[in-house]
PDB file of N, CA and C in Angstrom:
ATOM      1  N   MET Y 234      -8.738   5.477  -1.053  1.00 70.00           N
ATOM      2  CA  MET Y 234      -7.655   4.646  -1.557  1.00 70.00           C
ATOM      3  C   MET Y 234      -6.892   3.981  -0.414  1.00 70.00           C
ATOM      4  N   LEU Y 235      -6.751   4.698   0.692  1.00 69.00           N
ATOM      5  CA  LEU Y 235      -5.970   4.146   1.794  1.00 69.00           C
ATOM      6  C   LEU Y 235      -6.716   3.044   2.538  1.00 69.00           C
ATOM      7  N   VAL Y 236      -8.017   3.190   2.690  1.00 74.00           N
ATOM      8  CA  VAL Y 236      -8.787   2.183   3.424  1.00 74.00           C
ATOM      9  C   VAL Y 236      -8.780   0.843   2.685  1.00 74.00           C
ATOM     10  N   PRO Y 237      -9.052   0.802   1.369  1.00 80.00           N
ATOM     11  CA  PRO Y 237      -8.958  -0.501   0.690  1.00 80.00           C
ATOM     12  C   PRO Y 237      -7.554  -1.107   0.767  1.00 80.00           C
ATOM     13  N   LEU Y 238      -6.521  -0.273   0.703  1.00 74.00           N
ATOM     14  CA  LEU Y 238      -5.159  -0.783   0.823  1.00 74.00           C
ATOM     15  C   LEU Y 238      -4.936  -1.380   2.203  1.00 74.00           C
ATOM     16  N   SER Y 239      -5.411  -0.697   3.233  1.00 71.00           N
ATOM     17  CA  SER Y 239      -5.278  -1.213   4.592  1.00 71.00           C
ATOM     18  C   SER Y 239      -5.996  -2.547   4.743  1.00 71.00           C
ATOM     19  N   GLU Y 240      -7.187  -2.655   4.173  1.00 75.00           N
ATOM     20  CA  GLU Y 240      -7.945  -3.914   4.251  1.00 75.00           C
ATOM     21  C   GLU Y 240      -7.242  -5.023   3.476  1.00 75.00           C
ATOM     22  N   ALA Y 241      -6.639  -4.684   2.349  1.00 73.00           N
ATOM     23  CA  ALA Y 241      -5.899  -5.680   1.576  1.00 73.00           C
ATOM     24  C   ALA Y 241      -4.684  -6.173   2.354  1.00 73.00           C
ATOM     25  N   LEU Y 242      -4.029  -5.273   3.072  1.00 71.00           N
ATOM     26  CA  LEU Y 242      -2.895  -5.674   3.905  1.00 71.00           C
ATOM     27  C   LEU Y 242      -3.359  -6.574   5.042  1.00 71.00           C
ATOM     28  N   ARG Y 243      -4.454  -6.184   5.671  1.00 72.00           N
ATOM     29  CA  ARG Y 243      -4.949  -6.931   6.826  1.00 72.00           C
ATOM     30  C   ARG Y 243      -5.401  -8.332   6.436  1.00 72.00           C
ATOM     31  N   SER Y 244      -6.002  -8.478   5.293  1.00 73.00           N
ATOM     32  CA  SER Y 244      -6.494  -9.787   4.871  1.00 73.00           C
ATOM     33  C   SER Y 244      -5.443 -10.591   4.110  1.00 73.00           C
ATOM     34  N   ASN Y 245      -4.243 -10.063   3.995  1.00 75.00           N
ATOM     35  CA  ASN Y 245      -3.114 -10.725   3.342  1.00 75.00           C
ATOM     36  C   ASN Y 245      -3.306 -10.895   1.838  1.00 75.00           C
ATOM     37  N   LEU Y 246      -4.149 -10.084   1.218  1.00 78.00           N
ATOM     38  CA  LEU Y 246      -4.337 -10.158  -0.237  1.00 78.00           C
ATOM     39  C   LEU Y 246      -3.067  -9.796  -0.988  1.00 78.00           C
ATOM     40  N   ILE Y 247      -2.310  -8.853  -0.442  1.00 77.00           N
ATOM     41  CA  ILE Y 247      -1.086  -8.416  -1.123  1.00 77.00           C
ATOM     42  C   ILE Y 247      -0.054  -9.547  -1.134  1.00 77.00           C
ATOM     43  N   ALA Y 248       0.094 -10.248  -0.011  1.00 79.00           N
ATOM     44  CA  ALA Y 248       1.033 -11.366   0.042  1.00 79.00           C
ATOM     45  C   ALA Y 248       0.603 -12.465  -0.925  1.00 79.00           C
ATOM     46  N   GLN Y 249      -0.688 -12.753  -0.990  1.00 82.00           N
ATOM     47  CA  GLN Y 249      -1.180 -13.774  -1.919  1.00 82.00           C
ATOM     48  C   GLN Y 249      -0.916 -13.359  -3.365  1.00 82.00           C
ATOM     49  N   GLY Y 250      -1.069 -12.079  -3.677  1.00 83.00           N
ATOM     50  CA  GLY Y 250      -0.775 -11.581  -5.017  1.00 83.00           C
ATOM     51  C   GLY Y 250       0.694 -11.722  -5.365  1.00 83.00           C
ATOM     52  N   ILE Y 251       1.558 -11.443  -4.400  1.00 83.00           N
ATOM     53  CA  ILE Y 251       3.001 -11.581  -4.624  1.00 83.00           C
ATOM     54  C   ILE Y 251       3.356 -13.035  -4.925  1.00 83.00           C
ATOM     55  N   PHE Y 252       2.709 -13.961  -4.223  1.00 85.00           N
ATOM     56  CA  PHE Y 252       2.959 -15.378  -4.475  1.00 85.00           C
ATOM     57  C   PHE Y 252       2.426 -15.794  -5.843  1.00 85.00           C
ATOM     58  N   LYS Y 253       1.258 -15.286  -6.230  1.00 89.00           N
ATOM     59  CA  LYS Y 253       0.648 -15.673  -7.506  1.00 89.00           C
ATOM     60  C   LYS Y 253       1.470 -15.219  -8.701  1.00 89.00           C
ATOM     61  N   ILE Y 254       2.013 -13.990  -8.637  1.00 90.00           N
ATOM     62  CA  ILE Y 254       2.783 -13.505  -9.787  1.00 90.00           C
ATOM     63  C   ILE Y 254       4.222 -14.000  -9.776  1.00 90.00           C
ATOM     64  N   GLY Y 255       4.610 -14.696  -8.717  1.00 87.00           N
ATOM     65  CA  GLY Y 255       5.918 -15.334  -8.688  1.00 87.00           C
ATOM     66  C   GLY Y 255       7.058 -14.478  -8.175  1.00 87.00           C
ATOM     67  N   LEU Y 256       6.769 -13.376  -7.505  1.00 85.00           N
ATOM     68  CA  LEU Y 256       7.850 -12.555  -6.951  1.00 85.00           C
ATOM     69  C   LEU Y 256       8.507 -13.212  -5.744  1.00 85.00           C
ATOM     70  N   ALA Y 257       7.764 -14.061  -5.050  1.00 83.00           N
ATOM     71  CA  ALA Y 257       8.303 -14.772  -3.897  1.00 83.00           C
ATOM     72  C   ALA Y 257       7.607 -16.116  -3.775  1.00 83.00           C
ATOM     73  N   SER Y 258       8.320 -17.058  -3.209  1.00 85.00           N
ATOM     74  CA  SER Y 258       7.760 -18.386  -2.958  1.00 85.00           C
ATOM     75  C   SER Y 258       7.210 -18.419  -1.534  1.00 85.00           C
ATOM     76  N   GLU Y 259       6.109 -19.143  -1.338  1.00 82.00           N
ATOM     77  CA  GLU Y 259       5.521 -19.231  -0.001  1.00 82.00           C
ATOM     78  C   GLU Y 259       6.444 -19.944   0.977  1.00 82.00           C
ATOM     79  N   GLU Y 260       7.333 -20.792   0.477  1.00 83.00           N
ATOM     80  CA  GLU Y 260       8.230 -21.556   1.346  1.00 83.00           C
ATOM     81  C   GLU Y 260       9.519 -20.797   1.681  1.00 83.00           C
ATOM     82  N   SER Y 261       9.810 -19.717   0.955  1.00 85.00           N
ATOM     83  CA  SER Y 261      11.041 -18.962   1.207  1.00 85.00           C
ATOM     84  C   SER Y 261      10.926 -18.185   2.521  1.00 85.00           C
ATOM     85  N   GLY Y 262      12.030 -17.738   3.005  1.00 85.00           N
ATOM     86  CA  GLY Y 262      12.037 -16.947   4.232  1.00 85.00           C
ATOM     87  C   GLY Y 262      11.218 -15.678   4.086  1.00 85.00           C
ATOM     88  N   PHE Y 263      11.342 -15.039   2.929  1.00 81.00           N
ATOM     89  CA  PHE Y 263      10.575 -13.827   2.665  1.00 81.00           C
ATOM     90  C   PHE Y 263       9.088 -14.135   2.581  1.00 81.00           C
ATOM     91  N   GLY Y 264       8.742 -15.267   1.958  1.00 81.00           N
ATOM     92  CA  GLY Y 264       7.343 -15.671   1.845  1.00 81.00           C
ATOM     93  C   GLY Y 264       6.720 -15.951   3.201  1.00 81.00           C
ATOM     94  N   ILE Y 265       7.462 -16.616   4.054  1.00 81.00           N
ATOM     95  CA  ILE Y 265       6.963 -16.894   5.403  1.00 81.00           C
ATOM     96  C   ILE Y 265       6.775 -15.593   6.170  1.00 81.00           C
ATOM     97  N   LEU Y 266       7.717 -14.677   6.029  1.00 80.00           N
ATOM     98  CA  LEU Y 266       7.590 -13.369   6.680  1.00 80.00           C
ATOM     99  C   LEU Y 266       6.337 -12.653   6.199  1.00 80.00           C
ATOM    100  N   LEU Y 267       6.091 -12.671   4.899  1.00 78.00           N
ATOM    101  CA  LEU Y 267       4.897 -12.021   4.357  1.00 78.00           C
ATOM    102  C   LEU Y 267       3.618 -12.656   4.899  1.00 78.00           C
ATOM    103  N   LYS Y 268       3.548 -13.975   4.864  1.00 77.00           N
ATOM    104  CA  LYS Y 268       2.336 -14.674   5.301  1.00 77.00           C
ATOM    105  C   LYS Y 268       2.035 -14.436   6.772  1.00 77.00           C
ATOM    106  N   GLU Y 269       3.065 -14.468   7.606  1.00 78.00           N
ATOM    107  CA  GLU Y 269       2.836 -14.428   9.045  1.00 78.00           C
ATOM    108  C   GLU Y 269       2.817 -13.033   9.639  1.00 78.00           C
ATOM    109  N   HIS Y 270       3.521 -12.083   9.028  1.00 76.00           N
ATOM    110  CA  HIS Y 270       3.681 -10.788   9.687  1.00 76.00           C
ATOM    111  C   HIS Y 270       3.087  -9.601   8.946  1.00 76.00           C
ATOM    112  N   LEU Y 271       2.873  -9.713   7.644  1.00 72.00           N
ATOM    113  CA  LEU Y 271       2.345  -8.568   6.899  1.00 72.00           C
ATOM    114  C   LEU Y 271       0.945  -8.209   7.362  1.00 72.00           C
ATOM    115  N   ALA Y 272       0.136  -9.200   7.661  1.00 69.00           N
ATOM    116  CA  ALA Y 272      -1.228  -8.933   8.125  1.00 69.00           C
ATOM    117  C   ALA Y 272      -1.219  -8.220   9.473  1.00 69.00           C
ATOM    118  N   HIS Y 273      -0.231  -8.515  10.300  1.00 75.00           N
ATOM    119  CA  HIS Y 273      -0.156  -7.883  11.617  1.00 75.00           C
ATOM    120  C   HIS Y 273       0.448  -6.482  11.555  1.00 75.00           C
ATOM    121  N   ALA Y 274       1.144  -6.188  10.474  1.00 75.00           N
ATOM    122  CA  ALA Y 274       1.786  -4.886  10.329  1.00 75.00           C
ATOM    123  C   ALA Y 274       0.920  -3.896   9.565  1.00 75.00           C
ATOM    124  N   HIS Y 275      -0.333  -4.243   9.299  1.00 73.00           N
ATOM    125  CA  HIS Y 275      -1.173  -3.378   8.474  1.00 73.00           C
ATOM    126  C   HIS Y 275      -1.379  -2.008   9.104  1.00 73.00           C
ATOM    127  N   ALA Y 276      -1.487  -1.932  10.415  1.00 77.00           N
ATOM    128  CA  ALA Y 276      -1.681  -0.633  11.077  1.00 77.00           C
ATOM    129  C   ALA Y 276      -0.436   0.247  10.918  1.00 77.00           C
ATOM    130  N   LEU Y 277       0.734  -0.359  11.025  1.00 81.00           N
ATOM    131  CA  LEU Y 277       1.983   0.392  10.856  1.00 81.00           C
ATOM    132  C   LEU Y 277       2.121   0.901   9.424  1.00 81.00           C
ATOM    133  N   ILE Y 278       1.862   0.035   8.450  1.00 78.00           N
ATOM    134  CA  ILE Y 278       1.966   0.419   7.043  1.00 78.00           C
ATOM    135  C   ILE Y 278       0.930   1.487   6.711  1.00 78.00           C
ATOM    136  N   TYR Y 279      -0.287   1.320   7.220  1.00 79.00           N
ATOM    137  CA  TYR Y 279      -1.335   2.313   7.004  1.00 79.00           C
ATOM    138  C   TYR Y 279      -0.912   3.667   7.590  1.00 79.00           C
ATOM    139  N   GLY Y 280      -0.353   3.665   8.783  1.00 84.00           N
ATOM    140  CA  GLY Y 280       0.108   4.907   9.399  1.00 84.00           C
ATOM    141  C   GLY Y 280       1.199   5.583   8.593  1.00 84.00           C
ATOM    142  N   ILE Y 281       2.134   4.806   8.085  1.00 86.00           N
ATOM    143  CA  ILE Y 281       3.208   5.360   7.262  1.00 86.00           C
ATOM    144  C   ILE Y 281       2.632   5.977   5.992  1.00 86.00           C
ATOM    145  N   LEU Y 282       1.669   5.284   5.374  1.00 82.00           N
ATOM    146  CA  LEU Y 282       1.046   5.826   4.166  1.00 82.00           C
ATOM    147  C   LEU Y 282       0.297   7.123   4.438  1.00 82.00           C
ATOM    148  N   VAL Y 283      -0.378   7.208   5.572  1.00 84.00           N
ATOM    149  CA  VAL Y 283      -1.091   8.439   5.921  1.00 84.00           C
ATOM    150  C   VAL Y 283      -0.100   9.584   6.092  1.00 84.00           C
ATOM    151  N   VAL Y 284       1.010   9.341   6.752  1.00 89.00           N
ATOM    152  CA  VAL Y 284       2.029  10.381   6.939  1.00 89.00           C
ATOM    153  C   VAL Y 284       2.597  10.817   5.594  1.00 89.00           C
ATOM    154  N   VAL Y 285       2.875   9.872   4.702  1.00 86.00           N
ATOM    155  CA  VAL Y 285       3.408  10.208   3.378  1.00 86.00           C
ATOM    156  C   VAL Y 285       2.414  11.055   2.594  1.00 86.00           C
ATOM    157  N   VAL Y 286       1.137  10.680   2.646  1.00 83.00           N
ATOM    158  CA  VAL Y 286       0.115  11.457   1.938  1.00 83.00           C
ATOM    159  C   VAL Y 286       0.015  12.863   2.530  1.00 83.00           C
ATOM    160  N   ILE Y 287       0.058  12.978   3.837  1.00 87.00           N
ATOM    161  CA  ILE Y 287      -0.027  14.294   4.473  1.00 87.00           C
ATOM    162  C   ILE Y 287       1.176  15.158   4.092  1.00 87.00           C
ATOM    163  N   LEU Y 288       2.357  14.570   4.050  1.00 89.00           N
ATOM    164  CA  LEU Y 288       3.557  15.350   3.736  1.00 89.00           C
ATOM    165  C   LEU Y 288       3.653  15.741   2.264  1.00 89.00           C
ATOM    166  N   PHE Y 289       3.362  14.802   1.371  1.00 86.00           N
ATOM    167  CA  PHE Y 289       3.599  15.037  -0.041  1.00 86.00           C
ATOM    168  C   PHE Y 289       2.347  15.370  -0.843  1.00 86.00           C
ATOM    169  N   MET Y 290       1.190  15.145  -0.265  1.00 84.00           N
ATOM    170  CA  MET Y 290      -0.071  15.444  -0.949  1.00 84.00           C
ATOM    171  C   MET Y 290      -1.018  16.145   0.024  1.00 84.00           C
ATOM    172  N   PRO Y 291      -0.709  17.370   0.433  1.00 83.00           N
ATOM    173  CA  PRO Y 291      -1.534  18.043   1.443  1.00 83.00           C
ATOM    174  C   PRO Y 291      -2.971  18.296   0.987  1.00 83.00           C
ATOM    175  N   ASP Y 292      -3.222  18.298  -0.308  1.00 85.00           N
ATOM    176  CA  ASP Y 292      -4.585  18.458  -0.813  1.00 85.00           C
ATOM    177  C   ASP Y 292      -5.280  17.113  -0.999  1.00 85.00           C
ATOM    178  N   GLY Y 293      -4.632  16.036  -0.584  1.00 81.00           N
ATOM    179  CA  GLY Y 293      -5.187  14.705  -0.735  1.00 81.00           C
ATOM    180  C   GLY Y 293      -4.788  14.093  -2.064  1.00 81.00           C
ATOM    181  N   VAL Y 294      -5.187  12.873  -2.240  1.00 78.00           N
ATOM    182  CA  VAL Y 294      -4.825  12.155  -3.466  1.00 78.00           C
ATOM    183  C   VAL Y 294      -5.520  12.780  -4.670  1.00 78.00           C
ATOM    184  N   LEU Y 295      -6.795  13.117  -4.534  1.00 85.00           N
ATOM    185  CA  LEU Y 295      -7.512  13.725  -5.661  1.00 85.00           C
ATOM    186  C   LEU Y 295      -6.959  15.107  -5.993  1.00 85.00           C
ATOM    187  N   GLY Y 296      -6.588  15.880  -4.996  1.00 86.00           N
ATOM    188  CA  GLY Y 296      -5.964  17.174  -5.254  1.00 86.00           C
ATOM    189  C   GLY Y 296      -4.652  17.025  -6.007  1.00 86.00           C
ATOM    190  N   TYR Y 297      -3.911  15.990  -5.662  1.00 83.00           N
ATOM    191  CA  TYR Y 297      -2.650  15.711  -6.354  1.00 83.00           C
ATOM    192  C   TYR Y 297      -2.902  15.331  -7.813  1.00 83.00           C
ATOM    193  N   VAL Y 298      -3.922  14.505  -8.043  1.00 85.00           N
ATOM    194  CA  VAL Y 298      -4.271  14.106  -9.405  1.00 85.00           C
ATOM    195  C   VAL Y 298      -4.718  15.319 -10.215  1.00 85.00           C
ATOM    196  N   LYS Y 299      -5.528  16.189  -9.612  1.00 87.00           N
ATOM    197  CA  LYS Y 299      -5.966  17.408 -10.302  1.00 87.00           C
ATOM    198  C   LYS Y 299      -4.777  18.280 -10.673  1.00 87.00           C
ATOM    199  N   LYS Y 300      -3.822  18.389  -9.757  1.00 85.00           N
ATOM    200  CA  LYS Y 300      -2.628  19.189 -10.016  1.00 85.00           C
ATOM    201  C   LYS Y 300      -1.828  18.609 -11.177  1.00 85.00           C
ATOM    202  N   LEU Y 301      -1.722  17.286 -11.231  1.00 84.00           N
ATOM    203  CA  LEU Y 301      -1.003  16.639 -12.338  1.00 84.00           C
ATOM    204  C   LEU Y 301      -1.711  16.857 -13.672  1.00 84.00           C
ATOM    205  N   THR Y 302      -3.048  16.793 -13.668  1.00 87.00           N
ATOM    206  CA  THR Y 302      -3.782  16.970 -14.923  1.00 87.00           C
ATOM    207  C   THR Y 302      -3.716  18.419 -15.396  1.00 87.00           C
ATOM    208  N   LYS Y 303      -3.661  19.359 -14.475  1.00 85.00           N
ATOM    209  CA  LYS Y 303      -3.510  20.767 -14.869  1.00 85.00           C
ATOM    210  C   LYS Y 303      -2.154  21.004 -15.518  1.00 85.00           C
ATOM    211  N   LYS Y 304      -1.090  20.373 -14.977  1.00 78.00           N
ATOM    212  CA  LYS Y 304       0.244  20.531 -15.539  1.00 78.00           C
ATOM    213  C   LYS Y 304       0.322  19.956 -16.943  1.00 78.00           C
ATOM    214  N   LYS Y 305      -0.346  18.810 -17.166  1.00 76.00           N
ATOM    215  CA  LYS Y 305      -0.329  18.196 -18.499  1.00 76.00           C
ATOM    216  C   LYS Y 305      -1.148  18.985 -19.497  1.00 76.00           C
ATOM    217  N   ALA Y 306      -2.196  19.667 -19.017  1.00 72.00           N
ATOM    218  CA  ALA Y 306      -3.052  20.439 -19.910  1.00 72.00           C
ATOM    219  C   ALA Y 306      -2.366  21.710 -20.395  1.00 72.00           C
ATOM    220  N   MET Y 307      -1.408  22.202 -19.651  1.00 64.00           N
ATOM    221  CA  MET Y 307      -0.729  23.449 -20.019  1.00 64.00           C
ATOM    222  C   MET Y 307       0.258  23.250 -21.095  1.00 64.00           C
TER     223      MET Y 307
END
């Protein structure tokens, strides 16, 4: 899950999606920031996500999902 997200950040797919659904305009200050800098920040964002997963999901994402499904089954 993290690798596809990192690739989406690097290729600016997320910024393009934000523009398509209308959350930001490409001409706005926020839009320019997304277009020019989000692709370069992919390593930082990926690192933050890895740390969050390690801290809050020590069994990994699938282990977390299994834990949630066990709680719902009870």
